Every structure is written in C-alpha cells, then in structure tokens.
Short mmCIF file of C-alpha atoms and ligand atoms in Angstrom, two decimals:
data_model
loop_
_atom_site.label_atom_id
_atom_site.label_comp_id
_atom_site.label_asym_id
_atom_site.label_seq_id
_atom_site.Cartn_x
_atom_site.Cartn_y
_atom_site.Cartn_z
CA MET A 3 69.32 32.20 -25.49
CA GLU A 4 70.45 29.76 -22.72
CA LYS A 5 74.06 30.09 -21.75
CA HIS A 6 75.80 26.72 -22.78
CA ILE A 7 75.84 24.67 -19.23
CA LYS A 8 79.19 23.32 -18.45
CA THR A 9 79.23 22.75 -14.77
CA ILE A 10 76.07 21.95 -12.57
CA GLY A 11 75.68 22.09 -8.47
CA ILE A 12 73.61 19.55 -6.87
CA LEU A 13 72.42 19.64 -3.49
CA THR A 14 69.78 17.84 -1.08
CA SER A 15 68.13 20.11 1.44
CA GLY A 16 65.56 19.97 4.34
CA GLY A 17 64.49 16.52 5.74
CA ASP A 18 66.24 13.74 3.89
CA SER A 19 64.13 11.00 2.24
CA PRO A 20 65.12 7.60 0.81
CA GLY A 21 65.83 7.62 -2.76
CA MET A 22 67.63 11.01 -2.67
CA ASN A 23 70.80 8.98 -3.38
CA ALA A 24 69.34 7.53 -6.23
CA ALA A 25 68.39 10.78 -7.68
CA ILE A 26 71.84 12.06 -6.84
CA ARG A 27 73.05 9.11 -8.79
CA ALA A 28 70.69 9.72 -11.68
CA VAL A 29 71.41 13.47 -12.13
CA THR A 30 75.26 12.61 -11.77
CA ARG A 31 75.31 9.89 -14.28
CA THR A 32 73.04 11.63 -16.75
CA ALA A 33 74.96 14.76 -16.55
CA ARG A 34 78.51 13.11 -17.06
CA PHE A 35 76.89 11.06 -20.10
CA ASN A 36 76.24 14.57 -21.80
CA ASN A 37 79.84 15.67 -20.65
CA ILE A 38 78.55 18.27 -18.11
CA ASN A 39 80.74 18.55 -14.88
CA VAL A 40 78.96 17.74 -11.66
CA ILE A 41 80.02 19.54 -8.11
CA GLY A 42 78.40 18.05 -5.08
CA ILE A 43 77.24 20.65 -2.61
CA GLN A 44 77.17 19.28 0.87
CA ARG A 45 74.71 20.21 3.79
CA GLY A 46 72.15 21.87 1.28
CA TYR A 47 72.22 25.56 0.98
CA GLN A 48 74.57 25.77 3.98
CA GLY A 49 77.29 24.16 1.82
CA LEU A 50 76.71 26.62 -0.80
CA ILE A 51 77.26 29.34 1.56
CA ASP A 52 80.38 27.59 3.30
CA LYS A 53 81.82 26.45 -0.06
CA GLU A 54 81.60 22.59 0.91
CA PHE A 55 81.90 21.57 -2.76
CA LEU A 56 83.04 18.20 -4.14
CA LYS A 57 83.81 17.35 -7.74
CA PHE A 58 81.67 14.05 -8.55
CA THR A 59 82.40 11.59 -11.20
CA SER A 60 80.24 8.57 -12.18
CA SER A 61 82.08 6.72 -9.68
CA SER A 62 81.34 9.10 -6.82
CA VAL A 63 77.79 7.69 -6.79
CA SER A 64 78.61 3.96 -7.16
CA ASN A 65 76.88 1.75 -4.69
CA THR A 66 74.55 4.37 -3.50
CA ILE A 67 71.15 3.54 -5.09
CA GLN A 68 70.10 1.29 -2.39
CA ARG A 69 71.40 3.73 0.70
CA GLY A 70 68.75 5.64 2.70
CA GLY A 71 69.52 9.12 3.55
CA THR A 72 71.57 11.48 1.48
CA ILE A 73 75.17 11.04 0.52
CA LEU A 74 75.52 14.86 0.41
CA LYS A 75 74.06 15.44 3.57
CA THR A 76 71.29 17.94 4.24
CA ALA A 77 70.27 20.79 6.39
CA ARG A 78 67.67 23.35 6.97
CA CYS A 79 69.55 26.63 6.40
CA LYS A 80 68.71 29.66 8.37
CA ASP A 81 71.41 31.83 6.67
CA PHE A 82 69.94 30.90 3.15
CA MET A 83 66.77 32.68 4.25
CA THR A 84 68.58 35.90 4.33
CA PRO A 85 69.56 38.14 1.32
CA LYS A 86 73.22 38.24 2.60
CA GLY A 87 73.18 34.41 2.76
CA ARG A 88 71.93 34.24 -0.62
CA LYS A 89 74.53 36.72 -2.01
CA ILE A 90 77.53 34.69 -0.62
CA ALA A 91 75.86 31.57 -2.01
CA HIS A 92 75.77 33.12 -5.39
CA GLU A 93 79.20 34.53 -5.35
CA ASN A 94 80.48 31.31 -4.54
CA MET A 95 78.50 29.62 -7.39
CA VAL A 96 80.07 32.07 -9.88
CA GLU A 97 83.41 31.36 -8.40
CA ALA A 98 83.26 27.68 -8.74
CA GLY A 99 81.86 27.91 -12.13
CA ILE A 100 78.61 26.57 -11.49
CA ASP A 101 75.90 27.46 -14.28
CA ALA A 102 72.91 25.74 -13.06
CA LEU A 103 71.60 23.97 -9.90
CA ILE A 104 69.63 20.91 -9.10
CA VAL A 105 67.90 21.07 -5.82
CA ILE A 106 66.42 17.75 -4.07
CA GLY A 107 64.21 18.79 -1.37
CA GLY A 108 60.72 19.42 -0.22
CA ASN A 109 58.52 22.46 0.26
CA GLY A 110 60.80 24.66 2.07
CA SER A 111 63.85 23.76 0.03
CA LEU A 112 62.26 24.54 -3.23
CA THR A 113 60.89 27.82 -1.89
CA GLY A 114 64.12 28.98 -1.23
CA ALA A 115 65.30 27.96 -4.73
CA GLN A 116 62.49 29.91 -6.21
CA GLN A 117 63.65 32.94 -4.38
CA PHE A 118 67.45 32.59 -5.26
CA ALA A 119 66.36 32.08 -8.80
CA ARG A 120 64.35 35.42 -8.76
CA GLU A 121 67.18 37.29 -7.29
CA PHE A 122 69.97 35.79 -9.64
CA ASP A 123 69.97 34.60 -12.97
CA ILE A 124 70.55 31.07 -12.51
CA PRO A 125 68.71 28.08 -14.05
CA ILE A 126 67.35 25.96 -11.26
CA ILE A 127 65.66 22.56 -11.73
CA GLY A 128 63.74 20.97 -8.54
CA LEU A 129 63.37 17.31 -7.61
CA PRO A 130 60.56 16.69 -5.23
CA GLY A 131 62.51 15.02 -2.28
CA THR A 132 60.26 14.51 0.68
CA ILE A 133 58.38 11.78 2.45
CA ASP A 134 55.32 14.22 2.92
CA ASN A 135 54.18 13.92 -0.83
CA ASP A 136 52.93 17.48 -0.24
CA LEU A 137 54.19 19.15 -3.52
CA TYR A 138 51.57 20.23 -5.96
CA GLY A 139 52.01 19.02 -9.54
CA THR A 140 53.44 15.45 -9.04
CA ASP A 141 51.53 12.23 -8.09
CA ALA A 142 54.53 11.09 -5.76
CA THR A 143 57.67 12.51 -4.42
CA ILE A 144 60.89 10.86 -3.79
CA GLY A 145 60.71 8.91 -0.41
CA TYR A 146 56.93 8.85 0.02
CA ASP A 147 56.51 5.38 -1.21
CA SER A 148 59.42 4.06 1.19
CA ALA A 149 58.00 5.97 4.21
CA LEU A 150 54.53 4.31 3.51
CA ASN A 151 56.03 1.04 3.59
CA THR A 152 57.93 1.69 6.81
CA ILE A 153 54.83 2.97 8.51
CA VAL A 154 52.80 0.10 7.21
CA GLU A 155 55.41 -2.56 8.56
CA CYS A 156 55.27 -0.91 12.01
CA VAL A 157 51.41 -0.74 12.00
CA ASP A 158 51.39 -4.53 11.49
CA LYS A 159 53.23 -5.08 14.50
CA ILE A 160 51.30 -2.78 16.80
CA ARG A 161 48.06 -4.44 15.44
CA ASP A 162 49.24 -7.76 17.20
CA THR A 163 49.37 -5.95 20.77
CA ALA A 164 46.26 -3.86 19.98
CA ASN A 165 44.18 -7.10 19.24
CA SER A 166 45.67 -8.89 22.16
CA HIS A 167 44.72 -6.14 24.89
CA ASP A 168 41.63 -4.66 23.09
CA ARG A 169 43.28 -1.28 22.92
CA ILE A 170 42.82 1.73 20.71
CA PHE A 171 46.26 2.61 19.35
CA PHE A 172 46.72 6.18 18.19
CA ILE A 173 49.60 6.10 15.78
CA GLU A 174 51.40 9.45 14.92
CA VAL A 175 52.88 9.69 11.55
CA MET A 176 54.77 12.63 9.69
CA GLY A 177 53.66 14.64 6.76
CA ARG A 178 53.99 18.11 8.21
CA ASP A 179 50.66 19.95 7.25
CA ALA A 180 49.43 17.03 4.86
CA GLY A 181 47.73 13.87 5.57
CA PHE A 182 48.86 11.71 2.82
CA LEU A 183 51.05 9.58 4.77
CA ALA A 184 48.11 9.10 7.39
CA GLN A 185 45.61 8.33 4.96
CA ASN A 186 47.28 5.87 2.71
CA SER A 187 49.00 3.91 5.58
CA ALA A 188 45.68 3.44 7.08
CA ILE A 189 44.31 1.96 4.08
CA ALA A 190 47.32 -0.29 3.33
CA SER A 191 47.31 -1.34 7.20
CA GLY A 192 43.82 -2.07 7.31
CA ALA A 193 43.28 0.66 10.05
CA GLU A 194 39.94 1.71 11.53
CA ALA A 195 40.65 5.37 10.66
CA ALA A 196 42.72 8.10 9.95
CA ILE A 197 42.74 11.62 11.31
CA ILE A 198 44.16 14.04 8.78
CA PRO A 199 44.22 17.84 8.42
CA GLU A 200 42.50 17.79 5.02
CA SER A 201 39.28 16.55 6.67
CA ALA A 202 39.38 18.79 9.78
CA THR A 203 36.54 20.74 8.82
CA ASP A 204 33.76 21.14 11.47
CA VAL A 205 33.40 17.31 11.71
CA ASP A 206 34.96 15.92 14.93
CA GLN A 207 37.11 13.16 13.37
CA LEU A 208 37.35 11.43 16.91
CA ALA A 209 33.57 11.22 17.81
CA ASP A 210 33.05 10.09 14.31
CA PHE A 211 35.33 7.22 14.49
CA ILE A 212 34.14 6.20 17.92
CA GLU A 213 30.51 6.29 16.78
CA ARG A 214 31.32 4.06 13.61
CA GLY A 215 33.44 1.80 16.08
CA LYS A 216 30.49 1.30 18.37
CA ARG A 217 28.08 0.39 15.45
CA LYS A 218 30.66 -2.29 14.42
CA SER A 219 31.27 -3.35 18.09
CA LYS A 220 35.18 -3.53 17.62
CA ASN A 221 37.12 -4.03 20.55
CA SER A 222 40.66 -2.87 19.30
CA ALA A 223 41.35 -0.07 16.79
CA ILE A 224 44.09 1.57 14.98
CA VAL A 225 43.87 5.08 14.06
CA LEU A 226 46.69 6.75 11.96
CA VAL A 227 46.86 10.19 13.02
CA SER A 228 48.88 12.96 11.08
CA GLU A 229 51.36 15.12 13.25
CA ALA A 230 49.70 18.22 11.97
CA GLN A 231 48.52 20.65 14.79
CA LYS A 232 46.24 23.69 14.66
CA ASP A 233 46.05 25.67 17.79
CA GLY A 234 47.21 22.82 19.98
CA VAL A 235 44.58 20.65 18.35
CA GLY A 236 45.75 17.53 16.76
CA GLY A 237 48.48 14.66 17.24
CA ALA A 238 48.15 11.35 18.80
CA PHE A 239 48.52 12.63 22.36
CA TYR A 240 45.74 14.94 22.04
CA TYR A 241 43.37 12.28 21.01
CA ALA A 242 44.35 9.63 23.43
CA GLU A 243 43.73 12.55 26.11
CA ARG A 244 40.38 13.07 24.71
CA VAL A 245 39.68 9.26 24.97
CA LYS A 246 40.58 9.12 28.52
CA LYS A 247 38.31 12.01 29.42
CA GLU A 248 35.45 11.54 27.10
CA TYR A 249 35.27 7.75 26.54
CA PRO A 250 36.89 6.19 29.71
CA GLN A 251 35.50 2.76 28.70
CA PHE A 252 38.30 2.59 26.09
CA ASP A 253 42.13 1.77 26.69
CA ALA A 254 44.02 4.20 24.59
CA ARG A 255 47.71 4.03 23.77
CA VAL A 256 50.02 6.30 21.61
CA THR A 257 52.92 5.33 19.22
CA ILE A 258 54.77 8.19 17.58
CA LEU A 259 56.70 6.60 14.74
CA GLY A 260 59.11 9.80 14.39
CA HIS A 261 62.29 9.78 12.51
CA LEU A 262 62.20 6.03 11.87
CA GLN A 263 59.78 6.98 8.90
CA ARG A 264 62.50 8.77 7.13
CA GLY A 265 65.08 6.24 7.30
CA GLY A 266 65.98 2.90 5.55
CA THR A 267 66.68 1.62 2.30
CA PRO A 268 64.28 3.03 -0.47
CA SER A 269 61.52 0.96 -2.03
CA ALA A 270 61.92 -0.10 -5.64
CA TYR A 271 59.40 2.51 -6.56
CA ASP A 272 61.26 5.36 -5.18
CA ARG A 273 64.63 4.22 -6.78
CA ILE A 274 62.91 4.00 -10.15
CA LEU A 275 61.13 7.51 -9.56
CA ALA A 276 64.33 9.05 -8.26
CA SER A 277 66.14 7.53 -11.26
CA ARG A 278 63.59 9.08 -13.83
CA MET A 279 63.40 12.13 -12.26
CA GLY A 280 67.22 12.79 -11.98
CA TYR A 281 67.51 11.84 -15.66
CA ALA A 282 64.61 14.22 -16.50
CA ALA A 283 66.36 17.15 -14.54
CA ILE A 284 69.38 16.99 -16.96
CA GLU A 285 67.30 16.52 -20.10
CA ALA A 286 65.07 19.52 -18.87
CA LEU A 287 68.43 21.61 -18.48
CA LEU A 288 69.62 20.61 -21.68
CA GLU A 289 66.15 21.83 -23.32
CA GLY A 290 66.61 25.15 -21.82
CA GLN A 291 64.14 24.83 -18.90
CA ARG A 292 64.67 26.64 -15.71
CA ASN A 293 62.93 27.18 -12.41
CA ILE A 294 60.59 24.12 -12.81
CA MET A 295 60.22 21.03 -10.62
CA ILE A 296 60.39 17.62 -12.29
CA GLY A 297 57.13 15.78 -11.44
CA ILE A 298 55.04 12.58 -12.51
CA LYS A 299 51.69 12.42 -13.44
CA ASN A 300 49.85 9.12 -14.67
CA ASP A 301 53.57 7.81 -15.17
CA GLU A 302 54.71 10.67 -17.39
CA ILE A 303 57.32 13.01 -16.46
CA VAL A 304 56.13 16.55 -16.24
CA TYR A 305 57.43 19.89 -15.71
CA VAL A 306 55.85 22.03 -13.01
CA PRO A 307 56.72 25.65 -12.42
CA ILE A 308 58.58 25.73 -9.01
CA SER A 309 56.17 28.60 -8.00
CA ARG A 310 53.10 26.51 -8.47
CA ALA A 311 54.66 23.40 -6.87
CA VAL A 312 55.22 25.02 -3.54
CA LYS A 313 52.14 27.49 -3.50
CA MET A 314 49.32 25.38 -4.55
CA ASN A 315 47.67 23.08 -2.07
CA LYS A 316 47.85 19.51 -3.26
CA PRO A 317 44.46 17.97 -2.58
CA ILE A 318 43.95 14.44 -1.20
CA ASN A 319 41.85 12.42 -3.47
CA GLN A 320 38.52 11.97 -1.63
CA GLU A 321 38.00 8.55 -2.97
CA LEU A 322 40.70 7.56 -0.49
CA ILE A 323 38.65 8.82 2.53
CA THR A 324 35.67 6.68 1.14
CA VAL A 325 37.60 3.74 0.62
CA LEU A 326 39.05 3.86 4.25
CA ASN A 327 35.64 4.48 5.62
CA VAL A 328 33.99 1.53 3.84
CA LEU A 329 36.69 -0.95 4.15
CA SER A 330 37.14 -0.48 8.01
CA MET A 331 33.86 -1.95 8.91
O1 F6P B 424 59.35 17.42 5.78
C1 F6P B 424 59.81 16.27 6.15
C2 F6P B 424 59.56 15.76 7.62
O2 F6P B 424 60.01 14.80 8.14
C3 F6P B 424 58.10 16.25 8.31
O3 F6P B 424 57.28 15.23 7.91
C4 F6P B 424 58.60 16.59 9.61
O4 F6P B 424 57.28 17.31 10.05
C5 F6P B 424 59.81 17.21 9.54
O5 F6P B 424 60.22 16.89 8.35
C6 F6P B 424 60.56 17.07 10.68
O6 F6P B 424 61.77 17.69 10.63
P1 F6P B 424 63.07 17.40 11.48
O7 F6P B 424 63.80 16.32 11.05
O8 F6P B 424 63.74 18.81 11.31
O9 F6P B 424 62.58 17.27 12.93
#
C-alpha cells in the first residue's frame, strides 16, 4: 500500500529545455488542486544535496508558461553520482517531509532518478525534459519541438546567404547521440541532407550527399549535421574539412547553432505537452505509480518504466530518411 503523499519535491535537471516551466506549473497546480504540498528544489539534484528548497504555491508559477529556461534552475550534479551524495539528498528529503519526487530532465537525469529510487524507497515520476528527443517510449520530449522551430528559423536565414554565394553550409545541431533534431529540421527547412549518427553505418554520408548533389547539379546546399562524434569522426567542422580536401571545387562553410537551440519561448506544442505531462505526473502518483516516466504515444499519455526510457535506444523512423532523400532533389 502506497504511503499517503502529502508533499512532493520537484526539480529540473541536466540541460534546460523550453517548456520546463510549463511542466513545473502543471505539476504545482495539479498538486495544489489535490491538496498536496509542493517544494521547489533549485539547481536539480545539487539543490537536494544543498537543501535549496522553496515552498511553492499556485502563484509561484504564475506568468511562467511562456518563459524559456527553468525557474527552478538546473545543474549537472556530480555529487549525486556518488552514494554519499545520494544519501545526503535522501536525508534532506526526509527532513523536509518530501514523500515523492518529480524529476524533469533528460537521459542522465532520469538515470540518476532510477538509481536513487533503487537505493531508497521513494516514489519518483519522471517527465522527459530535453531538446534531444532521445528518451524511449515517448513520441516527443518537452522542448524538442521548440528547439526544432528555432533551428528551422536559423536555417532559413542561412539559406539566403548559401544561395547567394553558391556555398555548401554544414550546420551543426545538438542532440547528443541522437539525430532527431538534425533529421527533422532538415526536412522542415528543405535542406539537401542530414548527417545523423543513426545512419552512420558503413555508408559514407558525405560522399553519398555529394554524389546526389552532382546528379541534381545544385550549386548551393544546406546539410544539417548532428553534433554526435565517434572516434573523432563527426560534427560540422569534420565534414567541411573533408570537403576542402576531397572536393575542393565546393566552397564550404560551417555554422554551429549551439546553445541558442535551448533558449527562447516554448512553442504551443511544448506548452500543451508539458501541461498534459505535468498533470499526468500527479495523477500517476495518486494512482500509486512509481518510478515511471510520463510519455506520449499517438497523442495518448503513457507510463514508461524509467529503466526502459533511459536504457532502450529510441529508433529514428526510417521513413523520415526516405522522405528527406526524395524531397531534396
Ligand atoms: O541534452 C541536451 C543538450 O543540449 C545536448 O543536446 C548537448 O549535447 C548538451 O546538452 C550540451 O550540454 P551543456 O549545456 O552542458 O554544454
């Protein structure tokens, strides 16, 4: 029988993502609606260790749904990776009367949550908050759509100058080890190609793209490149250097979009996703669920064991690769 939950703690961890505030708001308001107290924990797991606790009311989250970043602040916490750090975190939770934890973050943050839940008897509900979209069991993560829109806006601008100068632009985007941002922003911006880790088998993605371009006699091109590297292979500079050496007839340039992809106001899609997921997190706790991540599949909220969400590889839909190849002619 699940202990009656009187107080929850909520934190954001790892890289921030647009929509995290909408998720904090939804969790806080749904919890208060159900007479559950909310403690906002600042700076992710670090705040749990350093007791950076704030009592949250419904008005603590007023005027936040439209704001990027996270009002709780975030961190990548090394101390929490140690048994000693997690023990202190647990003691602080008990002292503050926190019965359950809502963790909003990406793969690393939810892996930490899983470890914490294994060592101590705490119900944890995870919300997928990352621009990378790399969590298994959910069609989308909070922040992914906003980041995609930001990337597309930037690529549209780069396209103007690429066309004017007949240049090939290698535009590097985030995603850590996953190519969702690169692949889908390539489709949405009408790019000529995407170089993603999921396709890095024995095919030379650069040679393949140049060959296709030659056949289509294009003078300028946009290539979205995932930031993922393996043994020094990968990233926009790597491909631009290769063009310089292997295809000197082309004039190549590099743009690294970097952290601007993580900022900005969340899209309507992310605000709605975060609101639904935050609401579902409290509903799940009240049902007695624990150690699950809230996901969305075919527009329905689903519960995914955190262990699966972080361990399983989320595949990229092969149709996306075909669509880009066909449409970039
Ligand atoms: O996981 C989100 C993410 O933005 C990745 O896409 C990227 O590789 C990483 O975080 C960058 O981390 P940091 O902000 O610590 O440089």
